Amino acid sequence: APVDRRDSLRAAGTRSLRHALFIGATAGAAAGVLASRRLLDPVAWIACGAAVGLAAAAFSFGIAMVAGGLRLRSSACDLIALGVLAWSAIDVVTGLSTSPFSWIGHVGLWPVEFNLFGIVGLVVSAAMGIAGVRTVEGLSLEAGERRSKLVGQLRFAATMQDVRTVMLLQRQLAQAHLRQTPWIPLPRAKERSKAGNRVFIRRALNGLLRWPAIRILRLLALVGVASACVAGAWAGTSPLIVVGGIALWIAAMDLLEPLAQETDHPDRVTSAPVVEGVAHLRHLIVPSVVLFALTSIAMAPLIVLGPPKIGGILAPLIVPLVGLAIGGAALVVSRRPSASADLFPEVASMKLMARMLIPPLLPIIGMLPVPLARAKWLATHNAGLVNHSISFVSAMGLAFGTWAILWVRYAETMRETFAEAGKRSMSDSDEEKKKK
């Protein structure tokens, strides 16, 4: 088209940046509202939180447009991202302020202590956003068109509440394709088993060993976020249990890829000498063990070096928490599309809300003992009452997780039973009509 490439792409980049700035400012202001509930001067905290959101959005989208405009390889982008994260981690450990994100972080603490590095962070973020808009003209139109189609499909899947399709499209957008060769090859199987646990364990391990590095790092980051949210909830920020529960739920859904593929291809399991529910249940073995190991490693520093009483809370909390995360993820990935046209609109809407809210709510329930135990400890300083409340809520969470896992086992049997009951009732009604 007789349109200047620079003008068209810069206009699109400006719109994307403006949208990102709005989301960043809203999220930052919400964080400022949460901080102001425990600290004084809410106006200052909300304003500084919005400023941090604006700076983070400008920096992240600006550097993304620079990478797209310069057509950097994905491996180079990953190395740059890891370098920036390591730079910020060094600042956290050493207490220095040398990375851009450390400078942006000083803006969020201005109500406590004013630091000139915060102004530098705002200037660097604004410069990065401007640089992204000016260099976005080098973006590959073919790659942009391909990714825009994926984004359109992603939005449609999110509108239809199809979490499984959202995950697959997100992996395509991130180019997180499986490796051709595993990181560590498994030894050759000595004998073949028709339908034992060994087949499912080996299949799950083969899938995990072919994960790309970006998926492994994302899984570790999600588990680390959940552990940090537990520490923050014990420190007094109770809403962090929502963030931690959702992070652990997403990690569990990423691990349940074999079960999701089994659901996508139901004809495979019907051709094997195994009950479908049993096969789905066996797909939970390796993800449960891996998530339990990673969660235990992430929470070990809190248990050993954390504040008093937190070790006695987290040690018995890990098992029900992992069970609830796996159960909530299994409710999503093992679900088949079902029609609700025969239901009343009110009943169909309630069913839809339950399908959306129950799976992520389960791991949040698993984290609920942390703020409850903290409140009980601050009120009574009685270890017996704290342990009693922990055991009660953990038992309730473990019951929910068991229900979710049993639903995966007997879901198909229940569907068949309900279908036969529906056909029987319809046939009985037809016979009664004939008699009349």
Tab-separated table of C-alpha atoms in Angstrom:
chain	number	residue	atom	x	y	z
A	1	ALA	CA	0.000	0.000	0.000
A	2	PRO	CA	1.236	3.565	-0.673
A	3	VAL	CA	1.601	4.210	3.057
A	4	ASP	CA	4.865	5.038	4.731
A	5	ARG	CA	6.015	2.018	6.733
A	6	ARG	CA	7.377	4.249	9.450
A	7	ASP	CA	4.108	6.093	10.004
A	8	SER	CA	1.907	2.992	10.064
A	9	LEU	CA	4.099	0.941	12.416
A	10	ARG	CA	4.819	3.871	14.713
A	11	ALA	CA	1.091	4.530	15.041
A	12	ALA	CA	0.472	0.884	15.942
A	13	GLY	CA	3.376	0.910	18.400
A	14	THR	CA	2.078	4.074	20.030
A	15	ARG	CA	-1.366	2.527	20.493
A	16	SER	CA	0.124	-0.618	22.060
A	17	LEU	CA	2.323	1.441	24.367
A	18	ARG	CA	-0.597	3.635	25.402
A	19	HIS	CA	-2.676	0.566	26.247
A	20	ALA	CA	0.214	-0.913	28.252
A	21	LEU	CA	0.681	2.348	30.159
A	22	PHE	CA	-2.983	2.374	31.137
A	23	ILE	CA	-2.814	-1.211	32.442
A	24	GLY	CA	0.444	-0.531	34.273
A	25	ALA	CA	-0.890	2.610	35.940
A	26	THR	CA	-4.065	0.796	37.025
A	27	ALA	CA	-2.144	-2.142	38.486
A	28	GLY	CA	0.319	0.167	40.231
A	29	ALA	CA	-2.475	2.251	41.728
A	30	ALA	CA	-4.164	-0.921	42.991
A	31	ALA	CA	-0.891	-1.942	44.660
A	32	GLY	CA	-0.711	1.526	46.210
A	33	VAL	CA	-4.222	1.098	47.613
A	34	LEU	CA	-3.185	-2.184	49.252
A	35	ALA	CA	-0.053	-0.554	50.680
A	36	SER	CA	-1.983	2.462	51.985
A	37	ARG	CA	-4.237	0.222	54.069
A	38	ARG	CA	-1.261	-0.572	56.301
A	39	LEU	CA	0.669	2.706	55.948
A	40	LEU	CA	-0.192	6.394	56.170
A	41	ASP	CA	-0.735	8.943	53.381
A	42	PRO	CA	-2.808	6.904	50.870
A	43	VAL	CA	-2.594	9.583	48.164
A	44	ALA	CA	1.202	9.366	48.057
A	45	TRP	CA	1.223	5.562	47.950
A	46	ILE	CA	-1.372	5.434	45.169
A	47	ALA	CA	0.471	8.080	43.124
A	48	CYS	CA	3.859	6.385	43.549
A	49	GLY	CA	2.323	2.991	42.756
A	50	ALA	CA	0.828	4.350	39.536
A	51	ALA	CA	4.203	5.895	38.654
A	52	VAL	CA	5.924	2.532	39.165
A	53	GLY	CA	3.321	0.836	36.949
A	54	LEU	CA	3.812	3.428	34.227
A	55	ALA	CA	7.599	3.115	34.359
A	56	ALA	CA	7.541	-0.695	34.319
A	57	ALA	CA	5.109	-0.771	31.379
A	58	ALA	CA	7.114	1.802	29.403
A	59	PHE	CA	10.385	-0.030	30.016
A	60	SER	CA	9.065	-3.528	29.247
A	61	PHE	CA	7.078	-2.611	26.123
A	62	GLY	CA	9.810	-0.279	24.944
A	63	ILE	CA	12.496	-2.936	25.136
A	64	ALA	CA	10.122	-5.416	23.459
A	65	MET	CA	9.590	-3.045	20.515
A	66	VAL	CA	13.332	-2.404	20.296
A	67	ALA	CA	13.964	-6.163	20.123
A	68	GLY	CA	11.279	-6.554	17.455
A	69	GLY	CA	12.498	-3.577	15.460
A	70	LEU	CA	16.103	-4.810	15.505
A	71	ARG	CA	14.881	-8.362	14.741
A	72	LEU	CA	16.875	-9.968	17.511
A	73	ARG	CA	16.774	-13.729	17.847
A	74	SER	CA	14.699	-15.241	20.622
A	75	SER	CA	17.815	-16.774	22.189
A	76	ALA	CA	19.449	-13.329	22.360
A	77	CYS	CA	16.302	-11.870	23.930
A	78	ASP	CA	16.246	-14.639	26.533
A	79	LEU	CA	19.887	-13.998	27.412
A	80	ILE	CA	19.247	-10.265	27.752
A	81	ALA	CA	16.219	-10.908	29.983
A	82	LEU	CA	18.173	-13.299	32.188
A	83	GLY	CA	20.998	-10.766	32.395
A	84	VAL	CA	18.637	-8.010	33.541
A	85	LEU	CA	17.046	-10.306	36.129
A	86	ALA	CA	20.452	-11.401	37.421
A	87	TRP	CA	21.496	-7.743	37.583
A	88	SER	CA	18.458	-6.943	39.718
A	89	ALA	CA	19.059	-10.009	41.913
A	90	ILE	CA	22.622	-8.848	42.580
A	91	ASP	CA	21.241	-5.476	43.647
A	92	VAL	CA	18.853	-7.198	46.061
A	93	VAL	CA	21.628	-9.294	47.603
A	94	THR	CA	24.224	-6.533	47.838
A	95	GLY	CA	21.850	-3.674	48.673
A	96	LEU	CA	23.051	-1.555	45.743
A	97	SER	CA	21.019	0.396	43.168
A	98	THR	CA	22.622	-0.140	39.779
A	99	SER	CA	19.921	-1.833	37.660
A	100	PRO	CA	16.996	-0.019	35.974
A	101	PHE	CA	14.433	-2.009	37.931
A	102	SER	CA	16.106	-1.056	41.194
A	103	TRP	CA	15.795	2.589	40.173
A	104	ILE	CA	12.113	2.087	39.362
A	105	GLY	CA	11.625	0.369	42.715
A	106	HIS	CA	12.859	3.481	44.538
A	107	VAL	CA	9.859	5.363	43.113
A	108	GLY	CA	7.505	3.022	44.949
A	109	LEU	CA	9.282	3.807	48.237
A	110	TRP	CA	9.263	7.581	47.888
A	111	PRO	CA	6.571	7.987	50.614
A	112	VAL	CA	9.059	6.395	53.033
A	113	GLU	CA	12.355	7.810	51.744
A	114	PHE	CA	13.014	10.014	48.735
A	115	ASN	CA	15.846	8.761	46.512
A	116	LEU	CA	17.181	10.508	43.398
A	117	PHE	CA	17.711	7.161	41.684
A	118	GLY	CA	13.932	6.997	41.279
A	119	ILE	CA	14.036	10.000	38.932
A	120	VAL	CA	16.753	8.263	36.934
A	121	GLY	CA	14.513	5.195	36.674
A	122	LEU	CA	11.601	7.272	35.365
A	123	VAL	CA	13.843	8.966	32.788
A	124	VAL	CA	15.318	5.652	31.623
A	125	SER	CA	11.841	4.100	31.312
A	126	ALA	CA	10.529	7.050	29.298
A	127	ALA	CA	13.590	6.927	27.051
A	128	MET	CA	13.112	3.191	26.492
A	129	GLY	CA	9.468	3.709	25.538
A	130	ILE	CA	10.374	6.462	23.058
A	131	ALA	CA	13.184	4.338	21.619
A	132	GLY	CA	10.771	1.448	21.144
A	133	VAL	CA	8.289	3.581	19.204
A	134	ARG	CA	11.060	4.974	16.997
A	135	THR	CA	12.651	1.594	16.201
A	136	VAL	CA	9.470	-0.459	15.782
A	137	GLU	CA	9.504	0.389	12.058
A	138	GLY	CA	12.019	-2.410	11.517
A	139	LEU	CA	9.537	-5.047	12.672
A	140	SER	CA	9.021	-8.012	10.344
A	141	LEU	CA	5.524	-7.659	8.902
A	142	GLU	CA	5.230	-11.395	8.235
A	143	ALA	CA	6.126	-12.260	11.827
A	144	GLY	CA	3.844	-9.519	13.128
A	145	GLU	CA	0.916	-10.788	11.051
A	146	ARG	CA	1.476	-14.361	12.203
A	147	ARG	CA	1.620	-13.329	15.851
A	148	SER	CA	-1.406	-11.061	15.516
A	149	LYS	CA	-3.437	-14.049	14.284
A	150	LEU	CA	-2.309	-16.032	17.307
A	151	VAL	CA	-3.263	-13.135	19.584
A	152	GLY	CA	-6.716	-12.986	17.957
A	153	GLN	CA	-7.212	-16.706	18.538
A	154	LEU	CA	-5.953	-16.262	22.105
A	155	ARG	CA	-8.518	-13.560	22.812
A	156	PHE	CA	-11.313	-15.680	21.337
A	157	ALA	CA	-10.259	-18.685	23.451
A	158	ALA	CA	-10.144	-16.492	26.558
A	159	THR	CA	-13.639	-15.214	25.744
A	160	MET	CA	-14.889	-18.801	25.483
A	161	GLN	CA	-13.147	-19.711	28.800
A	162	ASP	CA	-11.075	-22.364	26.998
A	163	VAL	CA	-8.022	-22.421	29.276
A	164	ARG	CA	-6.445	-25.342	27.453
A	165	THR	CA	-6.411	-23.499	24.112
A	166	VAL	CA	-5.112	-20.366	25.844
A	167	MET	CA	-2.142	-22.344	27.158
A	168	LEU	CA	-1.334	-23.847	23.757
A	169	LEU	CA	-1.536	-20.483	21.984
A	170	GLN	CA	0.587	-18.843	24.682
A	171	ARG	CA	3.308	-21.440	24.088
A	172	GLN	CA	3.184	-20.782	20.367
A	173	LEU	CA	3.510	-17.051	21.006
A	174	ALA	CA	6.453	-17.651	23.320
A	175	GLN	CA	7.936	-20.136	20.793
A	176	ALA	CA	8.341	-22.619	23.647
A	177	HIS	CA	8.552	-25.669	21.403
A	178	LEU	CA	9.696	-29.027	22.712
A	179	ARG	CA	13.297	-30.063	22.150
A	180	GLN	CA	14.123	-32.654	19.517
A	181	THR	CA	16.362	-34.482	22.004
A	182	PRO	CA	15.829	-34.725	25.790
A	183	TRP	CA	18.146	-33.003	28.225
A	184	ILE	CA	18.929	-36.388	29.795
A	185	PRO	CA	17.973	-39.484	27.755
A	186	LEU	CA	16.122	-42.147	29.680
A	187	PRO	CA	17.502	-45.694	29.618
A	188	ARG	CA	15.790	-48.090	27.256
A	189	ALA	CA	12.898	-49.937	28.818
A	190	LYS	CA	13.693	-53.588	29.528
A	191	GLU	CA	10.148	-54.835	29.101
A	192	ARG	CA	6.901	-53.405	27.861
A	193	SER	CA	3.910	-53.012	30.082
A	194	LYS	CA	0.478	-52.832	28.550
A	195	ALA	CA	-1.237	-50.463	30.939
A	196	GLY	CA	0.822	-50.215	34.124
A	197	ASN	CA	2.004	-47.123	35.920
A	198	ARG	CA	5.436	-47.521	34.330
A	199	VAL	CA	4.133	-46.518	30.905
A	200	PHE	CA	2.546	-43.308	32.185
A	201	ILE	CA	5.551	-42.422	34.341
A	202	ARG	CA	7.959	-42.931	31.462
A	203	ARG	CA	5.776	-40.905	29.100
A	204	ALA	CA	5.560	-38.017	31.576
A	205	LEU	CA	9.307	-38.059	32.201
A	206	ASN	CA	10.039	-38.066	28.477
A	207	GLY	CA	7.825	-35.014	28.089
A	208	LEU	CA	9.451	-33.154	30.971
A	209	LEU	CA	12.958	-33.885	29.714
A	210	ARG	CA	12.091	-32.316	26.350
A	211	TRP	CA	10.892	-29.052	27.827
A	212	PRO	CA	12.683	-25.971	26.503
A	213	ALA	CA	14.664	-23.875	28.924
A	214	ILE	CA	12.068	-21.084	28.929
A	215	ARG	CA	9.339	-23.420	30.233
A	216	ILE	CA	11.625	-24.778	32.945
A	217	LEU	CA	12.525	-21.259	34.080
A	218	ARG	CA	8.871	-20.231	34.049
A	219	LEU	CA	7.944	-23.227	36.206
A	220	LEU	CA	10.688	-22.404	38.710
A	221	ALA	CA	9.615	-18.755	38.724
A	222	LEU	CA	5.967	-19.661	39.422
A	223	VAL	CA	6.918	-21.906	42.340
A	224	GLY	CA	9.255	-19.198	43.646
A	225	VAL	CA	6.454	-16.621	43.435
A	226	ALA	CA	4.162	-18.932	45.415
A	227	SER	CA	6.826	-19.350	48.107
A	228	ALA	CA	7.430	-15.593	48.286
A	229	CYS	CA	3.671	-14.992	48.593
A	230	VAL	CA	3.526	-17.391	51.535
A	231	ALA	CA	6.279	-15.404	53.245
A	232	GLY	CA	4.472	-12.141	52.464
A	233	ALA	CA	1.168	-13.484	53.810
A	234	TRP	CA	2.879	-14.482	57.064
A	235	ALA	CA	4.401	-10.994	57.239
A	236	GLY	CA	0.909	-9.488	57.157
A	237	THR	CA	-0.063	-9.016	53.497
A	238	SER	CA	-2.899	-11.549	53.388
A	239	PRO	CA	-4.084	-10.825	49.782
A	240	LEU	CA	-0.849	-12.380	48.537
A	241	ILE	CA	-2.363	-15.833	49.058
A	242	VAL	CA	-4.481	-15.169	45.951
A	243	VAL	CA	-1.384	-14.440	43.860
A	244	GLY	CA	0.487	-17.422	45.272
A	245	GLY	CA	-2.415	-19.822	44.785
A	246	ILE	CA	-2.928	-18.785	41.167
A	247	ALA	CA	0.824	-19.052	40.476
A	248	LEU	CA	0.912	-22.607	41.859
A	249	TRP	CA	-2.239	-23.472	39.883
A	250	ILE	CA	-0.647	-22.287	36.624
A	251	ALA	CA	2.491	-24.310	37.403
A	252	ALA	CA	0.354	-27.410	37.967
A	253	MET	CA	-1.473	-26.896	34.669
A	254	ASP	CA	1.874	-26.648	32.878
A	255	LEU	CA	2.968	-29.943	34.445
A	256	LEU	CA	-0.265	-31.731	33.502
A	257	GLU	CA	0.486	-31.603	29.781
A	258	PRO	CA	0.260	-35.435	29.341
A	259	LEU	CA	-3.239	-35.460	30.845
A	260	ALA	CA	-4.238	-32.526	28.653
A	261	GLN	CA	-3.025	-34.301	25.518
A	262	GLU	CA	-4.896	-37.444	26.587
A	263	THR	CA	-8.052	-35.371	26.813
A	264	ASP	CA	-7.376	-33.800	23.417
A	265	HIS	CA	-7.101	-37.269	21.821
A	266	PRO	CA	-9.663	-39.470	23.626
A	267	ASP	CA	-9.500	-42.175	20.955
A	268	ARG	CA	-5.970	-43.089	22.069
A	269	VAL	CA	-6.948	-44.209	25.547
A	270	THR	CA	-10.033	-46.078	24.343
A	271	SER	CA	-7.799	-48.272	22.168
A	272	ALA	CA	-5.691	-49.319	25.207
A	273	PRO	CA	-6.658	-52.005	27.756
A	274	VAL	CA	-7.218	-49.503	30.560
A	275	VAL	CA	-10.184	-47.607	31.966
A	276	GLU	CA	-10.170	-43.969	30.904
A	277	GLY	CA	-10.512	-42.645	34.443
A	278	VAL	CA	-7.661	-44.843	35.657
A	279	ALA	CA	-5.443	-43.607	32.807
A	280	HIS	CA	-6.217	-39.992	33.685
A	281	LEU	CA	-5.459	-40.666	37.337
A	282	ARG	CA	-2.083	-42.229	36.483
A	283	HIS	CA	-1.135	-39.093	34.573
A	284	LEU	CA	-1.148	-37.235	37.911
A	285	ILE	CA	1.707	-39.255	39.436
A	286	VAL	CA	4.754	-37.533	37.954
A	287	PRO	CA	3.333	-33.960	38.050
A	288	SER	CA	2.409	-34.391	41.727
A	289	VAL	CA	5.881	-35.649	42.643
A	290	VAL	CA	7.636	-32.901	40.657
A	291	LEU	CA	5.461	-30.115	42.064
A	292	PHE	CA	5.871	-31.452	45.603
A	293	ALA	CA	9.667	-31.565	45.207
A	294	LEU	CA	9.885	-28.044	43.748
A	295	THR	CA	7.519	-26.593	46.363
A	296	SER	CA	9.460	-28.244	49.181
A	297	ILE	CA	12.759	-26.887	47.845
A	298	ALA	CA	11.296	-23.384	47.413
A	299	MET	CA	9.815	-23.317	50.920
A	300	ALA	CA	12.782	-24.959	52.646
A	301	PRO	CA	14.516	-21.595	53.341
A	302	LEU	CA	11.307	-20.286	54.923
A	303	ILE	CA	10.952	-23.383	57.075
A	304	VAL	CA	14.587	-23.377	58.217
A	305	LEU	CA	15.485	-19.679	58.282
A	306	GLY	CA	12.069	-18.012	58.400
A	307	PRO	CA	10.293	-16.294	61.275
A	308	PRO	CA	9.238	-18.263	64.369
A	309	LYS	CA	6.290	-20.653	63.989
A	310	ILE	CA	6.302	-20.489	60.185
A	311	GLY	CA	8.187	-23.775	59.958
A	312	GLY	CA	5.513	-25.606	61.897
A	313	ILE	CA	2.890	-24.146	59.562
A	314	LEU	CA	4.529	-24.784	56.204
A	315	ALA	CA	5.775	-28.321	56.842
A	316	PRO	CA	2.280	-29.894	57.069
A	317	LEU	CA	0.890	-27.400	54.552
A	318	ILE	CA	2.892	-28.530	51.512
A	319	VAL	CA	1.048	-31.825	50.896
A	320	PRO	CA	-2.532	-30.407	50.864
A	321	LEU	CA	-1.356	-27.355	48.950
A	322	VAL	CA	0.184	-29.465	46.178
A	323	GLY	CA	-2.864	-31.734	46.149
A	324	LEU	CA	-5.208	-28.775	45.754
A	325	ALA	CA	-3.080	-27.259	42.982
A	326	ILE	CA	-2.951	-30.553	41.075
A	327	GLY	CA	-6.661	-31.134	41.633
A	328	GLY	CA	-7.627	-27.654	40.459
A	329	ALA	CA	-5.438	-27.963	37.374
A	330	ALA	CA	-6.807	-31.439	36.615
A	331	LEU	CA	-10.363	-30.072	36.709
A	332	VAL	CA	-9.383	-27.741	33.865
A	333	VAL	CA	-7.167	-29.855	31.611
A	334	SER	CA	-9.290	-33.034	31.863
A	335	ARG	CA	-12.494	-31.200	31.000
A	336	ARG	CA	-14.207	-31.832	27.709
A	337	PRO	CA	-16.437	-29.249	26.019
A	338	SER	CA	-20.043	-29.806	26.963
A	339	ALA	CA	-23.151	-28.189	25.618
A	340	SER	CA	-25.405	-26.301	28.007
A	341	ALA	CA	-28.152	-25.515	25.516
A	342	ASP	CA	-30.588	-27.856	27.318
A	343	LEU	CA	-30.192	-25.967	30.590
A	344	PHE	CA	-32.012	-22.880	31.773
A	345	PRO	CA	-29.977	-19.665	31.296
A	346	GLU	CA	-29.725	-19.163	35.054
A	347	VAL	CA	-28.462	-22.702	35.628
A	348	ALA	CA	-26.055	-22.497	32.676
A	349	SER	CA	-24.574	-19.229	33.966
A	350	MET	CA	-24.113	-20.692	37.449
A	351	LYS	CA	-22.441	-23.760	35.938
A	352	LEU	CA	-20.135	-21.546	33.900
A	353	MET	CA	-19.160	-19.459	36.930
A	354	ALA	CA	-18.450	-22.598	38.951
A	355	ARG	CA	-16.248	-24.007	36.193
A	356	MET	CA	-14.297	-20.757	36.090
A	357	LEU	CA	-13.910	-20.088	39.819
A	358	ILE	CA	-13.546	-23.487	41.501
A	359	PRO	CA	-10.222	-24.642	39.911
A	360	PRO	CA	-8.113	-21.561	40.858
A	361	LEU	CA	-9.944	-21.300	44.179
A	362	LEU	CA	-8.678	-24.688	45.388
A	363	PRO	CA	-4.963	-23.745	45.790
A	364	ILE	CA	-6.010	-20.416	47.316
A	365	ILE	CA	-7.881	-22.419	49.965
A	366	GLY	CA	-4.673	-24.396	50.476
A	367	MET	CA	-2.818	-21.175	51.358
A	368	LEU	CA	-5.563	-19.943	53.660
A	369	PRO	CA	-4.016	-21.481	56.832
A	370	VAL	CA	-1.063	-19.062	56.649
A	371	PRO	CA	-2.935	-15.783	57.413
A	372	LEU	CA	-5.360	-17.610	59.724
A	373	ALA	CA	-2.518	-19.089	61.753
A	374	ARG	CA	-0.760	-15.725	61.880
A	375	ALA	CA	-3.889	-14.002	63.176
A	376	LYS	CA	-4.442	-16.762	65.742
A	377	TRP	CA	-0.816	-16.576	66.896
A	378	LEU	CA	-0.893	-12.784	67.284
A	379	ALA	CA	-4.171	-12.968	69.212
A	380	THR	CA	-3.454	-15.851	71.607
A	381	HIS	CA	0.245	-16.852	71.346
A	382	ASN	CA	-1.049	-20.359	71.936
A	383	ALA	CA	0.724	-22.932	69.792
A	384	GLY	CA	-2.001	-25.529	70.410
A	385	LEU	CA	-4.773	-23.315	69.005
A	386	VAL	CA	-2.601	-22.396	66.027
A	387	ASN	CA	-1.882	-26.041	65.217
A	388	HIS	CA	-5.570	-26.880	65.638
A	389	SER	CA	-6.640	-24.193	63.162
A	390	ILE	CA	-3.930	-25.262	60.728
A	391	SER	CA	-4.951	-28.908	60.874
A	392	PHE	CA	-8.657	-28.084	60.436
A	393	VAL	CA	-8.186	-25.857	57.379
A	394	SER	CA	-5.560	-28.199	55.892
A	395	ALA	CA	-7.900	-31.166	56.303
A	396	MET	CA	-10.671	-29.214	54.606
A	397	GLY	CA	-8.313	-28.314	51.751
A	398	LEU	CA	-7.116	-31.903	51.437
A	399	ALA	CA	-10.746	-33.029	51.209
A	400	PHE	CA	-11.348	-30.577	48.356
A	401	GLY	CA	-8.212	-31.787	46.572
A	402	THR	CA	-9.262	-35.424	46.987
A	403	TRP	CA	-12.687	-34.569	45.569
A	404	ALA	CA	-11.076	-32.962	42.519
A	405	ILE	CA	-8.798	-35.952	41.907
A	406	LEU	CA	-11.691	-38.416	42.310
A	407	TRP	CA	-13.683	-36.338	39.847
A	408	VAL	CA	-10.902	-36.912	37.320
A	409	ARG	CA	-11.134	-40.654	38.009
A	410	TYR	CA	-14.910	-41.058	37.833
A	411	ALA	CA	-15.924	-38.151	35.576
A	412	GLU	CA	-16.437	-40.330	32.507
A	413	THR	CA	-18.417	-42.907	34.489
A	414	MET	CA	-20.650	-40.173	35.876
A	415	ARG	CA	-21.166	-38.707	32.407
A	416	GLU	CA	-22.218	-42.091	31.072
A	417	THR	CA	-24.534	-42.653	34.045
A	418	PHE	CA	-26.185	-39.250	33.597
A	419	ALA	CA	-26.524	-39.822	29.842
A	420	GLU	CA	-28.177	-43.215	30.363
A	421	ALA	CA	-30.495	-41.754	33.006
A	422	GLY	CA	-31.436	-38.950	30.609
A	423	LYS	CA	-32.153	-41.390	27.784
A	424	ARG	CA	-34.173	-43.595	30.138
A	425	SER	CA	-36.266	-40.666	31.348
A	426	MET	CA	-36.861	-39.533	27.766
A	427	SER	CA	-37.915	-43.051	26.709
A	428	ASP	CA	-40.247	-43.321	29.725
A	429	SER	CA	-41.849	-40.005	28.892
A	430	ASP	CA	-42.326	-41.087	25.268
A	431	GLU	CA	-44.030	-44.305	26.393
A	432	GLU	CA	-46.335	-42.370	28.705
A	433	LYS	CA	-47.283	-40.073	25.843
A	434	LYS	CA	-48.075	-43.074	23.654
A	435	LYS	CA	-50.261	-44.607	26.371
A	436	LYS	CA	-52.169	-41.351	26.768
